[in-house]
PDB file of C-alpha atoms and ligand atoms in Angstrom:
ATOM      1  CA  ASP A   1       0.000   0.000   0.000  1.00  0.00           C
ATOM      2  CA  VAL A   2       2.753   2.382   0.972  1.00  0.00           C
ATOM      3  CA  ALA A   3       4.640   1.749  -2.246  1.00  0.00           C
ATOM      4  CA  LEU A   4       1.526   2.236  -4.335  1.00  0.00           C
ATOM      5  CA  ALA A   5       0.611   5.524  -2.585  1.00  0.00           C
ATOM      6  CA  ASP A   6       4.125   6.950  -2.829  1.00  0.00           C
ATOM      7  CA  PRO A   7       4.490   9.011  -6.017  1.00  0.00           C
ATOM      8  CA  ASN A   8       8.283   8.599  -5.812  1.00  0.00           C
ATOM      9  CA  ALA A   9       8.309   4.807  -5.380  1.00  0.00           C
ATOM     10  CA  ASP A  10      10.928   3.304  -7.653  1.00  0.00           C
ATOM     11  CA  THR A  11      10.479   0.336  -9.953  1.00  0.00           C
ATOM     12  CA  ALA A  12      11.963  -2.143  -7.498  1.00  0.00           C
ATOM     13  CA  GLU A  13       9.588  -1.059  -4.754  1.00  0.00           C
ATOM     14  CA  LEU A  14       6.623  -1.270  -7.074  1.00  0.00           C
ATOM     15  CA  ARG A  15       7.721  -4.680  -8.255  1.00  0.00           C
ATOM     16  CA  ARG A  16       7.981  -5.844  -4.651  1.00  0.00           C
ATOM     17  CA  ALA A  17       4.520  -4.465  -3.883  1.00  0.00           C
ATOM     18  CA  ALA A  18       3.159  -6.251  -6.950  1.00  0.00           C
ATOM     19  CA  GLU A  19       4.773  -9.513  -5.785  1.00  0.00           C
ATOM     20  CA  VAL A  20       3.174  -9.208  -2.355  1.00  0.00           C
ATOM     21  CA  ALA A  21      -0.201  -8.450  -3.916  1.00  0.00           C
ATOM     22  CA  ARG A  22       0.114 -11.383  -6.288  1.00  0.00           C
ATOM     23  CA  SER A  23       0.973 -13.925  -3.633  1.00  0.00           C
ATOM     24  CA  ALA A  24      -1.850 -12.621  -1.422  1.00  0.00           C
ATOM     25  CA  GLY A  25      -4.136 -13.007  -4.427  1.00  0.00           C
ATOM     26  CA  ASP A  26      -2.898 -16.549  -5.116  1.00  0.00           C
ATOM     27  CA  ARG A  27      -3.510 -17.473  -1.503  1.00  0.00           C
ATOM     28  CA  MET A  28      -6.974 -15.948  -1.543  1.00  0.00           C
ATOM     29  CA  SER A  29      -7.983 -17.741  -4.709  1.00  0.00           C
ATOM     30  CA  ARG A  30      -6.691 -21.034  -3.292  1.00  0.00           C
ATOM     31  CA  MET A  31      -8.775 -20.468  -0.175  1.00  0.00           C
ATOM     32  CA  VAL A  32     -11.862 -19.646  -2.222  1.00  0.00           C
ATOM     33  CA  GLU A  33     -11.267 -22.757  -4.332  1.00  0.00           C
ATOM     34  CA  ASP A  34     -10.973 -24.882  -1.187  1.00  0.00           C
ATOM     35  CA  LEU A  35     -14.099 -23.396   0.379  1.00  0.00           C
ATOM     36  CA  LEU A  36     -16.042 -23.964  -2.844  1.00  0.00           C
ATOM     37  CA  MET A  37     -14.860 -27.550  -2.882  1.00  0.00           C
ATOM     38  CA  LEU A  38     -16.081 -28.009   0.694  1.00  0.00           C
ATOM     39  CA  ALA A  39     -19.423 -26.411  -0.138  1.00  0.00           C
ATOM     40  CA  ARG A  40     -19.803 -28.668  -3.164  1.00  0.00           C
ATOM     41  CA  LEU A  41     -19.005 -31.723  -1.059  1.00  0.00           C
ATOM     42  CA  GLU A  42     -21.519 -30.704   1.591  1.00  0.00           C
ATOM     43  CA  ALA A  43     -24.181 -29.928  -0.988  1.00  0.00           C
ATOM     44  CA  ARG A  44     -23.668 -33.380  -2.547  1.00  0.00           C
ATOM     45  CA  VAL A  45     -23.594 -31.895  -6.018  1.00  0.00           C
ATOM     46  CA  GLU A  46     -23.283 -34.880  -8.297  1.00  0.00           C
ATOM     47  CA  THR A  47     -19.638 -34.998  -9.221  1.00  0.00           C
ATOM     48  CA  ARG A  48     -19.043 -38.656  -8.489  1.00  0.00           C
ATOM     49  CA  SER A  49     -17.392 -41.065 -10.863  1.00  0.00           C
ATOM     50  CA  ASP A  50     -15.229 -44.164 -10.855  1.00  0.00           C
ATOM     51  CA  PHE A  51     -11.541 -43.413 -11.214  1.00  0.00           C
ATOM     52  CA  GLN A  52      -8.186 -45.045 -10.568  1.00  0.00           C
ATOM     53  CA  LEU A  53      -6.539 -43.742  -7.436  1.00  0.00           C
ATOM     54  CA  GLY A  54      -3.138 -44.305  -9.046  1.00  0.00           C
ATOM     55  CA  ASP A  55      -3.947 -41.933 -11.906  1.00  0.00           C
ATOM     56  CA  VAL A  56      -4.748 -39.168  -9.429  1.00  0.00           C
ATOM     57  CA  ILE A  57      -1.530 -39.886  -7.511  1.00  0.00           C
ATOM     58  CA  ASP A  58       0.487 -39.673 -10.728  1.00  0.00           C
ATOM     59  CA  GLU A  59      -1.150 -36.369 -11.693  1.00  0.00           C
ATOM     60  CA  VAL A  60      -0.635 -34.739  -8.315  1.00  0.00           C
ATOM     61  CA  ALA A  61       2.971 -35.892  -8.205  1.00  0.00           C
ATOM     62  CA  GLU A  62       3.525 -34.369 -11.618  1.00  0.00           C
ATOM     63  CA  GLU A  63       1.909 -31.124 -10.479  1.00  0.00           C
ATOM     64  CA  PHE A  64       4.334 -30.856  -7.540  1.00  0.00           C
ATOM     65  CA  ARG A  65       7.518 -32.123  -9.183  1.00  0.00           C
ATOM     66  CA  ALA A  66       8.863 -28.646  -9.900  1.00  0.00           C
ATOM     67  CA  ALA A  67       8.067 -27.325  -6.412  1.00  0.00           C
ATOM     68  CA  ALA A  68       9.822 -30.324  -4.884  1.00  0.00           C
ATOM     69  CA  SER A  69      12.965 -29.856  -6.916  1.00  0.00           C
ATOM     70  CA  GLU A  70      12.956 -26.136  -6.091  1.00  0.00           C
ATOM     71  CA  GLY A  71      12.962 -27.193  -2.439  1.00  0.00           C
ATOM     72  CA  ASP A  72      15.828 -29.575  -3.187  1.00  0.00           C
ATOM     73  CA  ILE A  73      13.582 -32.489  -2.229  1.00  0.00           C
ATOM     74  CA  ALA A  74      14.090 -36.023  -3.480  1.00  0.00           C
ATOM     75  CA  PHE A  75      10.548 -36.827  -4.436  1.00  0.00           C
ATOM     76  CA  GLY A  76       9.328 -40.239  -5.462  1.00  0.00           C
ATOM     77  CA  ILE A  77       6.331 -42.480  -5.952  1.00  0.00           C
ATOM     78  CA  LYS A  78       6.913 -45.924  -4.537  1.00  0.00           C
ATOM     79  CA  ALA A  79       3.687 -47.342  -5.940  1.00  0.00           C
ATOM     80  CA  SER A  80       0.475 -46.111  -7.575  1.00  0.00           C
ATOM     81  CA  ALA A  81      -2.459 -48.289  -6.549  1.00  0.00           C
ATOM     82  CA  ARG A  82      -4.602 -49.406  -9.464  1.00  0.00           C
ATOM     83  CA  SER A  83      -7.739 -49.714  -7.322  1.00  0.00           C
ATOM     84  CA  ILE A  84     -10.916 -48.022  -8.482  1.00  0.00           C
ATOM     85  CA  VAL A  85     -12.478 -45.470  -6.166  1.00  0.00           C
ATOM     86  CA  ASN A  86     -15.908 -43.918  -6.613  1.00  0.00           C
ATOM     87  CA  GLY A  87     -16.122 -40.297  -5.660  1.00  0.00           C
ATOM     88  CA  ASP A  88     -15.237 -36.727  -6.433  1.00  0.00           C
ATOM     89  CA  ARG A  89     -11.985 -37.047  -8.353  1.00  0.00           C
ATOM     90  CA  ASP A  90     -11.116 -33.349  -8.070  1.00  0.00           C
ATOM     91  CA  ALA A  91     -11.636 -33.485  -4.328  1.00  0.00           C
ATOM     92  CA  ILE A  92      -9.341 -36.496  -3.888  1.00  0.00           C
ATOM     93  CA  GLN A  93      -6.787 -34.682  -6.013  1.00  0.00           C
ATOM     94  CA  ARG A  94      -7.132 -31.596  -3.797  1.00  0.00           C
ATOM     95  CA  ALA A  95      -6.696 -33.717  -0.660  1.00  0.00           C
ATOM     96  CA  LEU A  96      -3.429 -35.191  -1.919  1.00  0.00           C
ATOM     97  CA  ALA A  97      -2.284 -31.779  -3.110  1.00  0.00           C
ATOM     98  CA  ASN A  98      -2.879 -30.279   0.342  1.00  0.00           C
ATOM     99  CA  LEU A  99      -0.763 -33.013   1.957  1.00  0.00           C
ATOM    100  CA  LEU A 100       2.039 -32.573  -0.555  1.00  0.00           C
ATOM    101  CA  GLU A 101       1.929 -28.800  -0.256  1.00  0.00           C
ATOM    102  CA  ASN A 102       2.547 -29.045   3.487  1.00  0.00           C
ATOM    103  CA  ALA A 103       5.256 -31.668   3.139  1.00  0.00           C
ATOM    104  CA  ILE A 104       7.134 -29.727   0.477  1.00  0.00           C
ATOM    105  CA  ARG A 105       6.812 -26.378   2.246  1.00  0.00           C
ATOM    106  CA  LEU A 106       8.027 -27.749   5.587  1.00  0.00           C
ATOM    107  CA  SER A 107      10.715 -30.223   4.491  1.00  0.00           C
ATOM    108  CA  PRO A 108      13.279 -28.580   2.201  1.00  0.00           C
ATOM    109  CA  GLY A 109      16.395 -30.592   1.430  1.00  0.00           C
ATOM    110  CA  THR A 110      14.902 -33.936   2.433  1.00  0.00           C
ATOM    111  CA  ARG A 111      12.991 -36.835   0.925  1.00  0.00           C
ATOM    112  CA  ILE A 112       9.256 -37.234   0.363  1.00  0.00           C
ATOM    113  CA  GLU A 113       7.664 -40.472  -0.707  1.00  0.00           C
ATOM    114  CA  ILE A 114       4.177 -41.368  -1.876  1.00  0.00           C
ATOM    115  CA  ASP A 115       3.201 -44.985  -1.447  1.00  0.00           C
ATOM    116  CA  SER A 116      -0.107 -46.703  -2.066  1.00  0.00           C
ATOM    117  CA  GLY A 117      -1.718 -50.078  -2.193  1.00  0.00           C
ATOM    118  CA  GLY A 118      -4.858 -52.008  -1.462  1.00  0.00           C
ATOM    119  CA  SER A 119      -6.346 -54.802   0.584  1.00  0.00           C
ATOM    120  CA  ASP A 120      -9.782 -56.304   1.282  1.00  0.00           C
ATOM    121  CA  GLY A 121     -11.994 -53.743  -0.389  1.00  0.00           C
ATOM    122  CA  TRP A 122      -9.862 -50.810   0.664  1.00  0.00           C
ATOM    123  CA  THR A 123      -7.178 -48.807  -1.011  1.00  0.00           C
ATOM    124  CA  TRP A 124      -4.727 -46.482   0.661  1.00  0.00           C
ATOM    125  CA  VAL A 125      -2.240 -43.753  -0.138  1.00  0.00           C
ATOM    126  CA  ALA A 126       0.476 -42.460   2.187  1.00  0.00           C
ATOM    127  CA  VAL A 127       2.503 -39.261   1.960  1.00  0.00           C
ATOM    128  CA  ALA A 128       5.654 -39.513   4.050  1.00  0.00           C
ATOM    129  CA  ASP A 129       8.108 -36.695   4.694  1.00  0.00           C
ATOM    130  CA  GLN A 130      11.279 -36.148   6.662  1.00  0.00           C
ATOM    131  CA  GLY A 131      10.288 -32.688   7.802  1.00  0.00           C
ATOM    132  CA  PRO A 132      10.160 -31.160  11.296  1.00  0.00           C
ATOM    133  CA  GLY A 133       7.388 -33.442  12.551  1.00  0.00           C
ATOM    134  CA  VAL A 134       4.554 -32.404  14.847  1.00  0.00           C
ATOM    135  CA  GLU A 135       4.684 -32.279  18.638  1.00  0.00           C
ATOM    136  CA  PRO A 136       2.365 -34.888  20.217  1.00  0.00           C
ATOM    137  CA  ALA A 137       0.326 -32.107  21.873  1.00  0.00           C
ATOM    138  CA  ASP A 138      -0.317 -30.488  18.493  1.00  0.00           C
ATOM    139  CA  LEU A 139      -1.022 -33.708  16.644  1.00  0.00           C
ATOM    140  CA  GLU A 140      -4.623 -34.012  17.835  1.00  0.00           C
ATOM    141  CA  HIS A 141      -5.372 -30.492  16.580  1.00  0.00           C
ATOM    142  CA  ILE A 142      -3.776 -30.292  13.166  1.00  0.00           C
ATOM    143  CA  PHE A 143      -7.007 -31.318  11.407  1.00  0.00           C
ATOM    144  CA  ASP A 144      -8.920 -28.466  13.064  1.00  0.00           C
ATOM    145  CA  ARG A 145      -9.823 -25.459  10.972  1.00  0.00           C
ATOM    146  CA  PHE A 146      -7.315 -22.601  11.191  1.00  0.00           C
ATOM    147  CA  TYR A 147      -4.960 -24.562  13.461  1.00  0.00           C
ATOM    148  CA  ARG A 148      -1.258 -24.063  12.800  1.00  0.00           C
ATOM    149  CA  ALA A 149       1.218 -25.830  15.045  1.00  0.00           C
ATOM    150  CA  ASP A 150       4.200 -23.502  15.042  1.00  0.00           C
ATOM    151  CA  GLN A 151       2.875 -19.969  14.894  1.00  0.00           C
ATOM    152  CA  ALA A 152       6.283 -18.349  14.889  1.00  0.00           C
ATOM    153  CA  ARG A 153       7.605 -20.480  12.077  1.00  0.00           C
ATOM    154  CA  THR A 154       4.468 -20.722  10.008  1.00  0.00           C
ATOM    155  CA  ARG A 155       3.058 -17.213  10.268  1.00  0.00           C
ATOM    156  CA  SER A 156       5.384 -15.902   7.584  1.00  0.00           C
ATOM    157  CA  ASP A 157       4.636 -18.570   5.005  1.00  0.00           C
ATOM    158  CA  GLY A 158       1.101 -17.504   4.581  1.00  0.00           C
ATOM    159  CA  GLY A 159      -1.139 -20.555   5.045  1.00  0.00           C
ATOM    160  CA  THR A 160      -4.484 -20.225   6.751  1.00  0.00           C
ATOM    161  CA  GLY A 161      -4.629 -23.589   8.502  1.00  0.00           C
ATOM    162  CA  LEU A 162      -7.517 -24.862   6.385  1.00  0.00           C
ATOM    163  CA  GLY A 163      -5.590 -27.418   4.342  1.00  0.00           C
ATOM    164  CA  LEU A 164      -5.842 -30.450   6.631  1.00  0.00           C
ATOM    165  CA  ALA A 165      -9.414 -29.669   7.713  1.00  0.00           C
ATOM    166  CA  ILE A 166     -10.329 -29.849   4.042  1.00  0.00           C
ATOM    167  CA  VAL A 167      -8.410 -33.103   3.594  1.00  0.00           C
ATOM    168  CA  ARG A 168     -10.232 -34.679   6.514  1.00  0.00           C
ATOM    169  CA  ARG A 169     -13.635 -33.546   5.252  1.00  0.00           C
ATOM    170  CA  ILE A 170     -12.928 -34.884   1.772  1.00  0.00           C
ATOM    171  CA  VAL A 171     -11.869 -38.252   3.184  1.00  0.00           C
ATOM    172  CA  GLU A 172     -14.962 -38.404   5.421  1.00  0.00           C
ATOM    173  CA  VAL A 173     -17.432 -37.807   2.617  1.00  0.00           C
ATOM    174  CA  HIS A 174     -15.746 -40.655   0.736  1.00  0.00           C
ATOM    175  CA  ARG A 175     -16.357 -42.886   3.752  1.00  0.00           C
ATOM    176  CA  GLY A 176     -12.626 -43.162   4.253  1.00  0.00           C
ATOM    177  CA  VAL A 177     -10.318 -42.678   7.192  1.00  0.00           C
ATOM    178  CA  ILE A 178      -7.216 -40.541   7.621  1.00  0.00           C
ATOM    179  CA  ARG A 179      -4.431 -41.237  10.066  1.00  0.00           C
ATOM    180  CA  VAL A 180      -1.200 -39.501  10.867  1.00  0.00           C
ATOM    181  CA  ALA A 181       2.030 -40.572  12.520  1.00  0.00           C
ATOM    182  CA  SER A 182       4.682 -38.023  13.368  1.00  0.00           C
ATOM    183  CA  ARG A 183       7.829 -37.692  15.401  1.00  0.00           C
ATOM    184  CA  PRO A 184       9.591 -34.353  15.902  1.00  0.00           C
ATOM    185  CA  GLY A 185      12.926 -34.393  14.146  1.00  0.00           C
ATOM    186  CA  VAL A 186      12.069 -37.511  12.154  1.00  0.00           C
ATOM    187  CA  GLY A 187       9.095 -36.706   9.965  1.00  0.00           C
ATOM    188  CA  THR A 188       5.416 -37.128   9.340  1.00  0.00           C
ATOM    189  CA  THR A 189       3.323 -39.617   7.405  1.00  0.00           C
ATOM    190  CA  PHE A 190      -0.315 -39.138   6.481  1.00  0.00           C
ATOM    191  CA  LEU A 191      -2.311 -42.203   5.471  1.00  0.00           C
ATOM    192  CA  ILE A 192      -5.625 -42.005   3.648  1.00  0.00           C
ATOM    193  CA  CYS A 193      -7.705 -45.189   3.357  1.00  0.00           C
ATOM    194  CA  LEU A 194     -10.622 -45.218   0.916  1.00  0.00           C
ATOM    195  CA  PRO A 195     -13.162 -47.940   0.197  1.00  0.00           C
ATOM    196  CA  VAL A 196     -12.838 -49.439  -3.268  1.00  0.00           C
ATOM    197  CA  SER A 197     -15.773 -48.611  -5.558  1.00  0.00           C
ATOM    198  CA  GLY A 198     -18.749 -50.848  -4.807  1.00  0.00           C
ATOM    199  CA  SER A 199     -17.171 -52.317  -1.701  1.00  0.00           C
ATOM    200  CA  TYR A 200     -18.613 -50.635   1.352  1.00  0.00           C
ATOM    201  CA  GLY A 201     -19.385 -51.655   4.885  1.00  0.00           C
ATOM    202  CA  THR A 202     -16.163 -53.418   5.814  1.00  0.00           C
ATOM    203  CA  GLU A 203     -13.845 -52.090   8.489  1.00  0.00           C
ATOM    204  CA  PRO A 204     -10.851 -50.093   7.237  1.00  0.00           C
ATOM    205  CA  PRO A 205      -7.490 -51.838   7.441  1.00  0.00           C
ATOM    206  CA  VAL A 206      -5.742 -51.530  10.789  1.00  0.00           C
ATOM    207  CA  GLY A 207      -2.245 -50.178  11.203  1.00  0.00           C
ATOM    208  CA  ASP A 208      -0.529 -46.878  11.781  1.00  0.00           C
ATOM    209  CA  PRO A 209       1.205 -44.890   9.070  1.00  0.00           C
ATOM    210  CA  VAL A 210       4.897 -45.732   8.796  1.00  0.00           C
ATOM    211  CA  LEU A 211       7.489 -43.011   9.219  1.00  0.00           C
ATOM    212  CA  LEU A 212      10.004 -42.536   6.435  1.00  0.00           C
ATOM    213  CA  THR A 213      13.388 -43.422   7.878  1.00  0.00           C
ATOM    214  CA  SER A 214      16.835 -43.563   6.243  1.00  0.00           C
TER     215      SER A 214
HETATM  216  N1  LIG B   1       3.866 -32.609   6.834  1.00  0.00           N
HETATM  217  C1  LIG B   1       3.849 -31.866   7.956  1.00  0.00           C
HETATM  218  N2  LIG B   1       4.920 -31.818   8.793  1.00  0.00           N
HETATM  219  C2  LIG B   1       4.895 -31.066   9.916  1.00  0.00           C
HETATM  220  N3  LIG B   1       3.845 -30.301  10.297  1.00  0.00           N
HETATM  221  C3  LIG B   1       2.756 -30.301   9.504  1.00  0.00           C
HETATM  222  C4  LIG B   1       2.693 -31.079   8.298  1.00  0.00           C
HETATM  223  N4  LIG B   1       1.481 -30.884   7.738  1.00  0.00           N
HETATM  224  C5  LIG B   1       0.834 -30.034   8.540  1.00  0.00           C
HETATM  225  N5  LIG B   1       1.585 -29.671   9.608  1.00  0.00           N
HETATM  226  C6  LIG B   1       1.201 -28.763  10.703  1.00  0.00           C
HETATM  227  O1  LIG B   1      -0.221 -28.693  10.729  1.00  0.00           O
HETATM  228  C7  LIG B   1      -0.637 -27.343  10.555  1.00  0.00           C
HETATM  229  C8  LIG B   1      -1.947 -27.325   9.799  1.00  0.00           C
HETATM  230  O2  LIG B   1      -1.759 -27.695   8.440  1.00  0.00           O
HETATM  231  P1  LIG B   1      -2.784 -27.144   7.358  1.00  0.00           P
HETATM  232  O3  LIG B   1      -2.394 -27.681   6.023  1.00  0.00           O
HETATM  233  O4  LIG B   1      -4.165 -27.398   7.849  1.00  0.00           O
HETATM  234  O5  LIG B   1      -2.559 -25.579   7.409  1.00  0.00           O
HETATM  235  P2  LIG B   1      -1.396 -24.695   6.770  1.00  0.00           P
HETATM  236  O6  LIG B   1      -0.568 -25.514   5.828  1.00  0.00           O
HETATM  237  O7  LIG B   1      -0.699 -24.035   7.894  1.00  0.00           O
HETATM  238  O8  LIG B   1      -2.216 -23.620   5.943  1.00  0.00           O
HETATM  239  P3  LIG B   1      -3.006 -23.882   4.552  1.00  0.00           P
HETATM  240  O9  LIG B   1      -2.940 -25.361   4.274  1.00  0.00           O
HETATM  241  O10 LIG B   1      -4.394 -23.412   4.807  1.00  0.00           O
HETATM  242  O11 LIG B   1      -2.260 -23.088   3.553  1.00  0.00           O
HETATM  243  C9  LIG B   1       0.513 -26.667   9.823  1.00  0.00           C
HETATM  244  O12 LIG B   1       0.536 -25.290  10.038  1.00  0.00           O
HETATM  245  C10 LIG B   1       1.719 -27.351  10.458  1.00  0.00           C
HETATM  246  O13 LIG B   1       1.995 -26.771  11.705  1.00  0.00           O
HETATM  247 MG1  LIG B   2      -1.481 -26.705   4.353  1.00  0.00          MG
END
């Protein structure tokens, strides 16, 4: 604002002001997109179809490949499950994107791995990072709206704390479950389990997400 009001602002200042405005705009449009997605999910607008979870994993990984390499992150897909899921494909894509966005933002210079598989009418995808981890006291809150674990560290990087709340909601409307395992200084793994298309009513597979070591 100051730069824009100042008649003597030089090009560099104006450029900086434009950068700030653009990233605020990007953030705002992402938030609007996320809120619209939530509203659409709640309203049960018919956007359901059968799709391969592995295709969505491949697409999201592709979308984030550049961001990962910018963060000097060794980024890999261990497996892409071929199971068919019925649901809102865009929403599942958004859920995975939100997990990857966090992992990449918080874990520069490390390794991130996406794994997936299936068993007994369920399919699962895990995003594992070697980032800072989450303190046990924070872990039960990270899926809450607007909750951000490390205020001092995270205030500057602009998130709103909606990302994981959206992920959880998306998983819930797909009758899935989400679990997280995290250890400070080691890393964090999020595990999403989804029922395979047409196979509902069985209990989700047991087991905690596995941390990415070595
Ligand atoms: N992979 C992770 N490793 C460590 N901490 C994490 C990870 N993912 C999330 N967190 C913690 O959980 C908090 C909530 O995450 P969430 O994605 O909901 O919000 P955000 O990333 O801060 O903002 P937004 O996603 O709205 O841009 C984060 O601020 C961070 O403290
Ligand atoms: Mg986030």
